Amino acid sequence: MMLRAVSDRVRLIVEKFLPSAFIFAILLTFLVFIMGLVLTDEGIIDMTTHWYNGFWDFLAFTTQMILILITGYALVKAPPVEKIMIKFASKPKTQASAVVTTMLVSAAAGYISWGLGFVLGALFAIEVAKRLPYVDFRLLIAAGYSAVVAILPAGITLTAPLLVNTPGHSTEEMIGLIPLTETIFSPTMLLIAFVGLIVVIFAYVKMMPKDEDVVPFNPEKNGEDIKPVIKRYDTVAEKLNHSKIINYTIVGIGTLWIILYFVNNGFNLELNILNFIFIILGLALHGSPEGYLNAIISGMSAAGGILIQFPFYAGIMGMMAGSGLITIISEFIVSFSNDFTFPILTYISAAIVNMFVPSAGGQWQIQGPIMLEALQSFNLPPSVVVNAVSVGDMTTNLLQPFFVLPALGLSKLGLKDIWGYCFVAFVLLFIVSITVFLLTPLFL
């Protein structure tokens, strides 16, 4: 099988040369630092200042990502949810059915919320792998992550389309409000998402290793940490810790706010409300504050990579913005565009920038206005820029380890374990995206 041979070759190269995700972030820091010195007028002091000034810009986002990881973990580990997930995870009986089922579940969750998809996809893959020793665990984790990335162009929580449809957004004076029918519900984005998902699922089935090459789930290496044992004593303190009255009172208050939020904001699943829903649902399903806290503690070890690596990416973003590197890259790419090539070149520029600025919201705030200004030279609607930047940001998430850190933390795998598979998925999604963007002017 050609795809299996390609993925095996890439995997061997990756295992030999690709460092850990943390070293990847540090090396990327060095690269951007040097690029700033060579391509701009900034000096060493300037680049160092940009790096430090940006270093803490992701603190809120880092906390949001840690919370979505551990609260998602605790939610899935609640007895009623875990029972349902185990039931579905027990359905696949072959390696192919395991891969397809994991990818469809991950994509469905990712369509609702990319944060939910990244967490639920990894946890579902783990449960499937526990029950099928002849399924390659590395492939399954990569497949779940790739499925979420593939479906994101049509995902209802895609950042840039939601931003430009929100009154008061930073570029409203330039482009007004762009309805979702021109972005995530447009033919361009739906084609990229669903054709891309089908192609990626097909690729992962073809990349399945032979039986003798399968690396199964290893309970000692990939299993969960031992949960702390909390003894119950018949004391006032322990009765408070396990009080259902306290638990469901706070659940009731939280539920009231969730209802009010959706009444006032519609179905807008941004990270804060998603984390809040996870917390309230988790408390409700675990039944007591102590039971929920134990589940949270059990999932904390998976968040270490996010905690230390996200500030480094924020520093990279600070250097990219402060030195003007994003402007240089974007303007160079669009300098030789026309009506047909502009969507493609915007997409490529966004894919490149995403390697250095892997925050979709941050990338749009910096790169979006530059591309919208360039758009004035062409007979194309602003939605083209929104869609191209969004998909470019999405595609290289398969190469950039920023958003795969939750899956790596939960599975206790290294970046090199899955990167070869993700690279093949990246190439295929790149081809699908380029093809659709080439046809975009025909849809307008």
Tab-separated table of C-alpha atoms in Angstrom:
chain	number	residue	atom	x	y	z
A	1	MET	CA	0.000	0.000	0.000
A	2	MET	CA	1.515	3.308	-1.111
A	3	LEU	CA	0.149	5.394	1.796
A	4	ARG	CA	1.341	2.831	4.333
A	5	ALA	CA	4.808	2.825	2.761
A	6	VAL	CA	4.920	6.637	2.747
A	7	SER	CA	3.741	6.915	6.348
A	8	ASP	CA	6.238	4.270	7.471
A	9	ARG	CA	9.083	6.103	5.741
A	10	VAL	CA	8.033	9.454	7.237
A	11	ARG	CA	7.620	7.855	10.668
A	12	LEU	CA	11.141	6.432	10.591
A	13	ILE	CA	12.583	9.807	9.609
A	14	VAL	CA	10.541	11.564	12.286
A	15	GLU	CA	11.560	9.127	15.012
A	16	LYS	CA	15.201	9.795	14.165
A	17	PHE	CA	15.163	13.578	13.822
A	18	LEU	CA	12.028	15.149	15.376
A	19	PRO	CA	12.632	16.391	18.932
A	20	SER	CA	10.073	16.626	21.700
A	21	ALA	CA	7.255	19.159	21.423
A	22	PHE	CA	8.981	21.423	23.962
A	23	ILE	CA	12.293	21.439	22.070
A	24	PHE	CA	10.288	22.079	18.865
A	25	ALA	CA	8.890	25.248	20.481
A	26	ILE	CA	12.362	26.382	21.589
A	27	LEU	CA	13.900	25.762	18.137
A	28	LEU	CA	11.015	27.678	16.564
A	29	THR	CA	11.805	30.531	18.961
A	30	PHE	CA	15.400	30.596	17.723
A	31	LEU	CA	14.246	30.539	14.088
A	32	VAL	CA	11.869	33.492	14.477
A	33	PHE	CA	14.493	35.406	16.468
A	34	ILE	CA	17.015	35.008	13.621
A	35	MET	CA	14.395	35.806	10.971
A	36	GLY	CA	13.616	39.047	12.794
A	37	LEU	CA	17.285	40.029	12.805
A	38	VAL	CA	17.791	39.173	9.122
A	39	LEU	CA	14.513	40.276	7.531
A	40	THR	CA	13.692	43.377	9.584
A	41	ASP	CA	15.524	46.354	11.070
A	42	GLU	CA	15.107	44.995	14.597
A	43	GLY	CA	18.214	44.357	16.701
A	44	ILE	CA	18.950	41.756	19.370
A	45	ILE	CA	17.572	43.956	22.144
A	46	ASP	CA	14.417	44.668	20.125
A	47	MET	CA	13.753	40.985	19.378
A	48	THR	CA	14.412	40.010	22.987
A	49	THR	CA	11.973	42.692	24.131
A	50	HIS	CA	9.289	41.525	21.659
A	51	TRP	CA	9.806	37.943	22.875
A	52	TYR	CA	9.378	38.798	26.546
A	53	ASN	CA	6.503	41.224	25.951
A	54	GLY	CA	4.592	38.473	24.156
A	55	PHE	CA	5.634	35.686	26.521
A	56	TRP	CA	2.696	36.162	28.878
A	57	ASP	CA	0.028	37.053	26.306
A	58	PHE	CA	-1.389	33.506	26.316
A	59	LEU	CA	-1.916	33.288	30.079
A	60	ALA	CA	-5.699	33.451	29.812
A	61	PHE	CA	-5.700	31.103	26.810
A	62	THR	CA	-3.297	28.713	28.586
A	63	THR	CA	-5.667	28.531	31.544
A	64	GLN	CA	-8.614	27.987	29.206
A	65	MET	CA	-6.816	25.127	27.449
A	66	ILE	CA	-5.745	23.485	30.703
A	67	LEU	CA	-9.300	23.743	31.990
A	68	ILE	CA	-10.814	22.320	28.805
A	69	LEU	CA	-8.381	19.410	29.055
A	70	ILE	CA	-8.870	18.489	32.707
A	71	THR	CA	-12.579	19.371	32.941
A	72	GLY	CA	-13.200	17.446	29.712
A	73	TYR	CA	-11.273	14.535	31.185
A	74	ALA	CA	-13.254	14.687	34.427
A	75	LEU	CA	-16.530	14.907	32.482
A	76	VAL	CA	-15.745	11.846	30.392
A	77	LYS	CA	-14.607	10.006	33.535
A	78	ALA	CA	-17.940	10.614	35.264
A	79	PRO	CA	-19.548	7.161	35.742
A	80	PRO	CA	-22.600	7.742	33.461
A	81	VAL	CA	-20.521	9.255	30.628
A	82	GLU	CA	-17.729	6.714	30.956
A	83	LYS	CA	-20.279	3.920	30.771
A	84	ILE	CA	-21.695	5.293	27.500
A	85	MET	CA	-18.237	5.902	26.020
A	86	ILE	CA	-17.081	2.386	26.931
A	87	LYS	CA	-20.213	0.980	25.286
A	88	PHE	CA	-19.448	2.766	22.004
A	89	ALA	CA	-15.707	2.102	22.289
A	90	SER	CA	-16.478	-1.616	22.559
A	91	LYS	CA	-18.296	-1.689	19.202
A	92	PRO	CA	-15.286	-1.794	16.814
A	93	LYS	CA	-13.960	-5.320	16.316
A	94	THR	CA	-11.314	-4.695	13.653
A	95	GLN	CA	-8.496	-2.185	13.270
A	96	ALA	CA	-10.266	-0.514	10.332
A	97	SER	CA	-13.561	-0.143	12.190
A	98	ALA	CA	-11.670	1.213	15.208
A	99	VAL	CA	-9.991	3.881	13.078
A	100	VAL	CA	-13.178	4.907	11.275
A	101	THR	CA	-15.290	4.977	14.462
A	102	THR	CA	-12.699	7.012	16.359
A	103	MET	CA	-12.440	9.522	13.536
A	104	LEU	CA	-16.196	9.934	13.163
A	105	VAL	CA	-16.692	10.418	16.918
A	106	SER	CA	-13.808	12.905	17.044
A	107	ALA	CA	-15.111	14.805	14.009
A	108	ALA	CA	-18.641	14.992	15.446
A	109	ALA	CA	-17.290	16.417	18.709
A	110	GLY	CA	-14.966	18.764	16.806
A	111	TYR	CA	-17.837	20.057	14.694
A	112	ILE	CA	-19.611	21.153	17.874
A	113	SER	CA	-16.453	22.527	19.492
A	114	TRP	CA	-12.797	22.154	18.546
A	115	GLY	CA	-11.892	22.036	22.248
A	116	LEU	CA	-14.348	19.220	22.900
A	117	GLY	CA	-13.101	17.377	19.818
A	118	PHE	CA	-9.448	17.438	20.847
A	119	VAL	CA	-10.230	16.084	24.325
A	120	LEU	CA	-13.057	13.649	23.603
A	121	GLY	CA	-11.294	12.349	20.482
A	122	ALA	CA	-8.168	11.419	22.457
A	123	LEU	CA	-10.115	9.862	25.337
A	124	PHE	CA	-12.317	7.844	22.979
A	125	ALA	CA	-9.237	6.623	21.100
A	126	ILE	CA	-7.717	5.491	24.397
A	127	GLU	CA	-10.851	3.534	25.349
A	128	VAL	CA	-10.978	1.857	21.924
A	129	ALA	CA	-7.275	0.956	22.069
A	130	LYS	CA	-7.676	-0.588	25.526
A	131	ARG	CA	-10.104	-3.120	24.090
A	132	LEU	CA	-8.338	-3.956	20.824
A	133	PRO	CA	-4.726	-5.095	21.291
A	134	TYR	CA	-4.301	-5.412	17.503
A	135	VAL	CA	-4.942	-1.674	16.908
A	136	ASP	CA	-1.934	0.638	16.620
A	137	PHE	CA	-2.323	3.131	19.460
A	138	ARG	CA	-0.162	5.801	17.811
A	139	LEU	CA	-2.232	5.662	14.619
A	140	LEU	CA	-5.482	5.865	16.570
A	141	ILE	CA	-4.466	8.983	18.535
A	142	ALA	CA	-3.238	10.657	15.332
A	143	ALA	CA	-6.449	9.669	13.518
A	144	GLY	CA	-8.690	11.220	16.167
A	145	TYR	CA	-6.710	14.470	16.136
A	146	SER	CA	-6.587	14.628	12.327
A	147	ALA	CA	-10.352	14.125	12.069
A	148	VAL	CA	-10.996	17.154	14.274
A	149	VAL	CA	-8.608	19.291	12.209
A	150	ALA	CA	-10.232	18.111	8.969
A	151	ILE	CA	-13.784	19.027	10.028
A	152	LEU	CA	-12.853	22.433	11.498
A	153	PRO	CA	-13.529	24.548	8.362
A	154	ALA	CA	-17.225	23.815	8.896
A	155	GLY	CA	-17.016	23.741	12.702
A	156	ILE	CA	-19.490	25.991	14.464
A	157	THR	CA	-16.798	27.297	16.855
A	158	LEU	CA	-14.280	28.335	14.176
A	159	THR	CA	-12.701	31.515	15.509
A	160	ALA	CA	-12.401	34.017	12.638
A	161	PRO	CA	-15.912	33.491	11.179
A	162	LEU	CA	-17.432	34.004	14.616
A	163	LEU	CA	-15.322	37.118	15.220
A	164	VAL	CA	-16.303	38.842	11.963
A	165	ASN	CA	-19.976	38.067	12.633
A	166	THR	CA	-19.811	39.725	16.057
A	167	PRO	CA	-20.778	43.432	16.334
A	168	GLY	CA	-17.833	45.589	17.359
A	169	HIS	CA	-15.119	43.325	15.942
A	170	SER	CA	-11.784	44.974	15.128
A	171	THR	CA	-12.298	45.130	11.338
A	172	GLU	CA	-16.007	46.043	11.306
A	173	GLU	CA	-15.387	49.505	9.819
A	174	MET	CA	-13.527	47.857	6.927
A	175	ILE	CA	-15.829	44.898	6.119
A	176	GLY	CA	-18.936	45.198	8.303
A	177	LEU	CA	-20.470	41.968	9.602
A	178	ILE	CA	-20.029	38.797	7.551
A	179	PRO	CA	-22.837	36.237	8.037
A	180	LEU	CA	-21.937	32.611	8.704
A	181	THR	CA	-23.617	31.642	5.418
A	182	GLU	CA	-20.561	33.165	3.695
A	183	THR	CA	-18.028	31.451	5.945
A	184	ILE	CA	-18.547	28.149	7.795
A	185	PHE	CA	-21.801	27.389	5.950
A	186	SER	CA	-20.480	28.395	2.535
A	187	PRO	CA	-19.860	25.859	-0.282
A	188	THR	CA	-16.109	26.529	0.001
A	189	MET	CA	-15.825	25.623	3.683
A	190	LEU	CA	-18.307	22.735	3.554
A	191	LEU	CA	-16.451	21.184	0.625
A	192	ILE	CA	-13.058	21.501	2.309
A	193	ALA	CA	-14.388	20.081	5.575
A	194	PHE	CA	-16.366	17.083	4.376
A	195	VAL	CA	-14.251	16.128	1.350
A	196	GLY	CA	-11.174	16.578	3.529
A	197	LEU	CA	-12.618	14.370	6.267
A	198	ILE	CA	-13.489	11.593	3.805
A	199	VAL	CA	-10.016	11.733	2.244
A	200	VAL	CA	-8.289	11.681	5.634
A	201	ILE	CA	-10.381	8.757	6.904
A	202	PHE	CA	-9.529	6.813	3.734
A	203	ALA	CA	-5.834	7.650	4.231
A	204	TYR	CA	-5.742	6.450	7.825
A	205	VAL	CA	-7.369	3.151	6.901
A	206	LYS	CA	-4.706	2.714	4.212
A	207	MET	CA	-1.922	3.695	6.652
A	208	MET	CA	-2.818	0.990	9.176
A	209	PRO	CA	0.362	-0.968	9.950
A	210	LYS	CA	0.629	-4.715	9.420
A	211	ASP	CA	-0.155	-6.910	12.411
A	212	GLU	CA	3.522	-7.497	13.193
A	213	ASP	CA	4.212	-3.726	13.225
A	214	VAL	CA	1.301	-2.723	15.472
A	215	VAL	CA	2.213	-0.837	18.666
A	216	PRO	CA	-0.761	-1.468	20.990
A	217	PHE	CA	-1.957	0.442	24.019
A	218	ASN	CA	0.460	-0.136	26.896
A	219	PRO	CA	-1.219	0.155	30.329
A	220	GLU	CA	2.111	0.812	32.043
A	221	LYS	CA	3.235	3.520	29.618
A	222	ASN	CA	-0.049	4.973	28.356
A	223	GLY	CA	-2.340	4.163	31.273
A	224	GLU	CA	-3.822	6.628	33.706
A	225	ASP	CA	-2.087	7.757	36.852
A	226	ILE	CA	-3.280	6.110	40.048
A	227	LYS	CA	-6.117	8.121	41.466
A	228	PRO	CA	-5.647	9.345	45.016
A	229	VAL	CA	-7.553	7.268	47.563
A	230	ILE	CA	-9.646	9.429	49.816
A	231	LYS	CA	-10.961	7.710	52.930
A	232	ARG	CA	-14.353	8.762	54.120
A	233	TYR	CA	-14.803	9.508	57.794
A	234	ASP	CA	-18.021	10.188	59.576
A	235	THR	CA	-17.101	13.763	60.360
A	236	VAL	CA	-18.692	17.105	59.591
A	237	ALA	CA	-15.820	17.926	57.219
A	238	GLU	CA	-16.207	14.710	55.228
A	239	LYS	CA	-19.984	15.091	55.114
A	240	LEU	CA	-19.473	18.565	53.627
A	241	ASN	CA	-16.916	17.216	51.133
A	242	HIS	CA	-19.408	14.646	49.875
A	243	SER	CA	-22.568	16.680	50.336
A	244	LYS	CA	-25.058	16.206	47.521
A	245	ILE	CA	-27.029	19.231	48.736
A	246	ILE	CA	-24.023	21.542	48.303
A	247	ASN	CA	-23.128	19.877	45.028
A	248	TYR	CA	-26.519	20.160	43.366
A	249	THR	CA	-27.153	23.659	44.704
A	250	ILE	CA	-24.110	24.956	42.832
A	251	VAL	CA	-25.106	22.838	39.830
A	252	GLY	CA	-28.523	24.507	39.880
A	253	ILE	CA	-27.038	28.015	39.982
A	254	GLY	CA	-24.623	27.128	37.194
A	255	THR	CA	-27.385	25.655	35.055
A	256	LEU	CA	-29.409	28.856	35.439
A	257	TRP	CA	-26.496	30.896	34.126
A	258	ILE	CA	-25.931	28.514	31.177
A	259	ILE	CA	-29.589	28.931	30.167
A	260	LEU	CA	-29.324	32.712	30.466
A	261	TYR	CA	-26.130	32.689	28.390
A	262	PHE	CA	-27.708	30.845	25.457
A	263	VAL	CA	-30.861	32.983	25.646
A	264	ASN	CA	-28.736	36.129	25.366
A	265	ASN	CA	-25.985	34.910	23.015
A	266	GLY	CA	-27.454	32.111	20.925
A	267	PHE	CA	-25.431	28.958	20.298
A	268	ASN	CA	-22.026	30.632	20.636
A	269	LEU	CA	-19.702	28.035	22.170
A	270	GLU	CA	-16.634	30.072	23.059
A	271	LEU	CA	-14.034	28.621	25.437
A	272	ASN	CA	-15.225	30.221	28.676
A	273	ILE	CA	-18.815	29.005	28.432
A	274	LEU	CA	-17.639	25.591	27.200
A	275	ASN	CA	-15.375	25.189	30.231
A	276	PHE	CA	-18.183	26.358	32.503
A	277	ILE	CA	-20.551	23.780	30.989
A	278	PHE	CA	-17.913	21.074	31.487
A	279	ILE	CA	-17.491	22.032	35.148
A	280	ILE	CA	-21.217	22.137	35.928
A	281	LEU	CA	-21.918	18.904	34.022
A	282	GLY	CA	-18.937	17.247	35.700
A	283	LEU	CA	-20.172	18.188	39.165
A	284	ALA	CA	-23.656	16.974	38.324
A	285	LEU	CA	-22.492	13.614	36.972
A	286	HIS	CA	-19.901	12.893	39.672
A	287	GLY	CA	-22.463	13.596	42.380
A	288	SER	CA	-20.217	15.252	44.958
A	289	PRO	CA	-17.520	17.954	45.152
A	290	GLU	CA	-14.959	15.424	46.437
A	291	GLY	CA	-15.647	12.919	43.671
A	292	TYR	CA	-15.296	15.630	41.036
A	293	LEU	CA	-12.084	16.972	42.569
A	294	ASN	CA	-10.545	13.485	42.536
A	295	ALA	CA	-11.249	13.218	38.804
A	296	ILE	CA	-9.711	16.676	38.211
A	297	ILE	CA	-6.564	15.684	40.138
A	298	SER	CA	-6.322	12.486	38.103
A	299	GLY	CA	-6.270	14.458	34.856
A	300	MET	CA	-3.840	17.192	35.930
A	301	SER	CA	-0.658	15.394	34.848
A	302	ALA	CA	-1.783	15.614	31.219
A	303	ALA	CA	-1.675	19.425	31.354
A	304	GLY	CA	2.044	19.863	32.053
A	305	GLY	CA	3.039	20.306	28.411
A	306	ILE	CA	0.458	23.020	27.852
A	307	LEU	CA	1.486	24.926	30.980
A	308	ILE	CA	5.128	25.361	29.995
A	309	GLN	CA	4.950	25.405	26.195
A	310	PHE	CA	2.152	27.891	25.514
A	311	PRO	CA	4.167	30.862	26.909
A	312	PHE	CA	6.934	30.054	24.423
A	313	TYR	CA	4.450	30.205	21.550
A	314	ALA	CA	3.141	33.479	22.929
A	315	GLY	CA	6.720	34.780	22.853
A	316	ILE	CA	7.045	33.647	19.225
A	317	MET	CA	3.831	35.465	18.397
A	318	GLY	CA	5.174	38.571	20.152
A	319	MET	CA	8.291	38.512	17.957
A	320	MET	CA	6.279	37.913	14.781
A	321	ALA	CA	3.959	40.854	15.497
A	322	GLY	CA	6.431	43.237	17.091
A	323	SER	CA	9.095	42.886	14.404
A	324	GLY	CA	6.633	43.052	11.494
A	325	LEU	CA	7.505	39.568	10.233
A	326	ILE	CA	3.834	38.718	9.733
A	327	THR	CA	3.405	41.782	7.515
A	328	ILE	CA	6.507	40.890	5.494
A	329	ILE	CA	5.381	37.294	4.909
A	330	SER	CA	1.790	38.254	4.067
A	331	GLU	CA	2.645	41.125	1.735
A	332	PHE	CA	5.250	39.046	-0.099
A	333	ILE	CA	2.780	36.232	-0.718
A	334	VAL	CA	0.027	38.491	-2.088
A	335	SER	CA	2.356	40.748	-4.098
A	336	PHE	CA	1.983	38.537	-7.175
A	337	SER	CA	-1.707	37.609	-6.826
A	338	ASN	CA	-4.699	37.953	-9.125
A	339	ASP	CA	-8.402	37.177	-8.633
A	340	PHE	CA	-7.850	33.440	-9.035
A	341	THR	CA	-4.580	33.070	-7.130
A	342	PHE	CA	-5.376	35.440	-4.247
A	343	PRO	CA	-7.476	32.894	-2.258
A	344	ILE	CA	-4.771	30.234	-2.707
A	345	LEU	CA	-1.879	32.533	-1.787
A	346	THR	CA	-3.781	33.912	1.210
A	347	TYR	CA	-4.333	30.330	2.328
A	348	ILE	CA	-0.628	29.498	1.909
A	349	SER	CA	0.480	32.631	3.773
A	350	ALA	CA	-1.887	31.786	6.646
A	351	ALA	CA	-0.560	28.224	6.751
A	352	ILE	CA	2.997	29.548	7.021
A	353	VAL	CA	2.139	32.149	9.659
A	354	ASN	CA	0.256	29.520	11.709
A	355	MET	CA	3.522	27.637	12.217
A	356	PHE	CA	4.718	30.638	14.232
A	357	VAL	CA	1.399	32.000	15.552
A	358	PRO	CA	-0.741	28.922	16.279
A	359	SER	CA	-3.542	30.845	17.979
A	360	ALA	CA	-6.384	31.274	15.474
A	361	GLY	CA	-7.745	34.355	17.214
A	362	GLY	CA	-4.318	35.933	17.577
A	363	GLN	CA	-3.419	35.174	13.977
A	364	TRP	CA	-6.617	36.711	12.633
A	365	GLN	CA	-6.185	39.893	14.682
A	366	ILE	CA	-2.675	40.356	13.260
A	367	GLN	CA	-2.867	38.911	9.748
A	368	GLY	CA	-6.542	39.515	8.950
A	369	PRO	CA	-6.318	43.323	8.489
A	370	ILE	CA	-3.229	42.941	6.272
A	371	MET	CA	-4.972	40.510	3.932
A	372	LEU	CA	-8.190	42.549	3.924
A	373	GLU	CA	-6.196	45.610	2.867
A	374	ALA	CA	-4.636	43.595	0.032
A	375	LEU	CA	-8.118	42.427	-0.965
A	376	GLN	CA	-8.979	45.953	-2.111
A	377	SER	CA	-7.023	45.271	-5.312
A	378	PHE	CA	-9.242	42.351	-6.302
A	379	ASN	CA	-12.892	41.810	-7.176
A	380	LEU	CA	-13.529	39.391	-4.314
A	381	PRO	CA	-15.691	39.550	-1.156
A	382	PRO	CA	-14.094	39.802	2.341
A	383	SER	CA	-15.333	36.302	3.198
A	384	VAL	CA	-12.615	34.925	0.906
A	385	VAL	CA	-9.949	36.250	3.276
A	386	VAL	CA	-11.776	34.959	6.365
A	387	ASN	CA	-12.119	31.496	4.857
A	388	ALA	CA	-8.591	31.292	3.458
A	389	VAL	CA	-6.949	32.448	6.695
A	390	SER	CA	-9.117	30.074	8.753
A	391	VAL	CA	-8.316	27.023	6.625
A	392	GLY	CA	-4.625	27.927	6.396
A	393	ASP	CA	-4.516	28.146	10.177
A	394	MET	CA	-6.296	24.790	10.406
A	395	THR	CA	-4.144	22.857	7.926
A	396	THR	CA	-0.755	23.381	9.548
A	397	ASN	CA	-2.174	22.474	12.949
A	398	LEU	CA	-1.285	18.974	11.716
A	399	LEU	CA	2.391	19.975	11.703
A	400	GLN	CA	2.463	22.493	14.551
A	401	PRO	CA	2.258	20.669	17.944
A	402	PHE	CA	0.413	23.501	19.721
A	403	PHE	CA	-3.077	21.960	19.680
A	404	VAL	CA	-2.022	18.313	19.773
A	405	LEU	CA	-0.538	18.768	23.250
A	406	PRO	CA	-3.793	17.769	25.011
A	407	ALA	CA	-3.903	14.484	23.056
A	408	LEU	CA	-0.228	13.822	23.774
A	409	GLY	CA	-0.737	14.570	27.450
A	410	LEU	CA	-3.734	12.250	27.763
A	411	SER	CA	-2.148	9.411	25.771
A	412	LYS	CA	1.374	9.895	27.170
A	413	LEU	CA	2.776	9.666	23.662
A	414	GLY	CA	5.527	11.834	22.197
A	415	LEU	CA	5.203	14.126	19.189
A	416	LYS	CA	7.358	11.786	17.103
A	417	ASP	CA	4.904	8.930	17.724
A	418	ILE	CA	2.118	10.558	15.700
A	419	TRP	CA	3.751	13.263	13.574
A	420	GLY	CA	4.446	10.976	10.604
A	421	TYR	CA	0.766	10.090	10.290
A	422	CYS	CA	-0.260	13.725	10.746
A	423	PHE	CA	2.165	14.772	8.008
A	424	VAL	CA	0.430	12.507	5.470
A	425	ALA	CA	-2.944	13.930	6.542
A	426	PHE	CA	-1.519	17.456	6.163
A	427	VAL	CA	-0.417	16.798	2.574
A	428	LEU	CA	-3.842	15.448	1.629
A	429	LEU	CA	-5.752	18.303	3.293
A	430	PHE	CA	-3.386	20.784	1.623
A	431	ILE	CA	-4.245	19.321	-1.790
A	432	VAL	CA	-7.989	19.375	-1.055
A	433	SER	CA	-7.833	22.983	0.206
A	434	ILE	CA	-5.756	24.258	-2.713
A	435	THR	CA	-8.137	22.617	-5.176
A	436	VAL	CA	-11.244	24.132	-3.568
A	437	PHE	CA	-9.703	27.599	-3.252
A	438	LEU	CA	-8.704	27.446	-6.903
A	439	LEU	CA	-12.404	26.970	-7.682
A	440	THR	CA	-13.606	29.578	-5.148
A	441	PRO	CA	-14.068	32.417	-7.686
A	442	LEU	CA	-16.474	30.128	-9.561
A	443	PHE	CA	-18.739	29.930	-6.487
A	444	LEU	CA	-19.000	33.724	-6.127
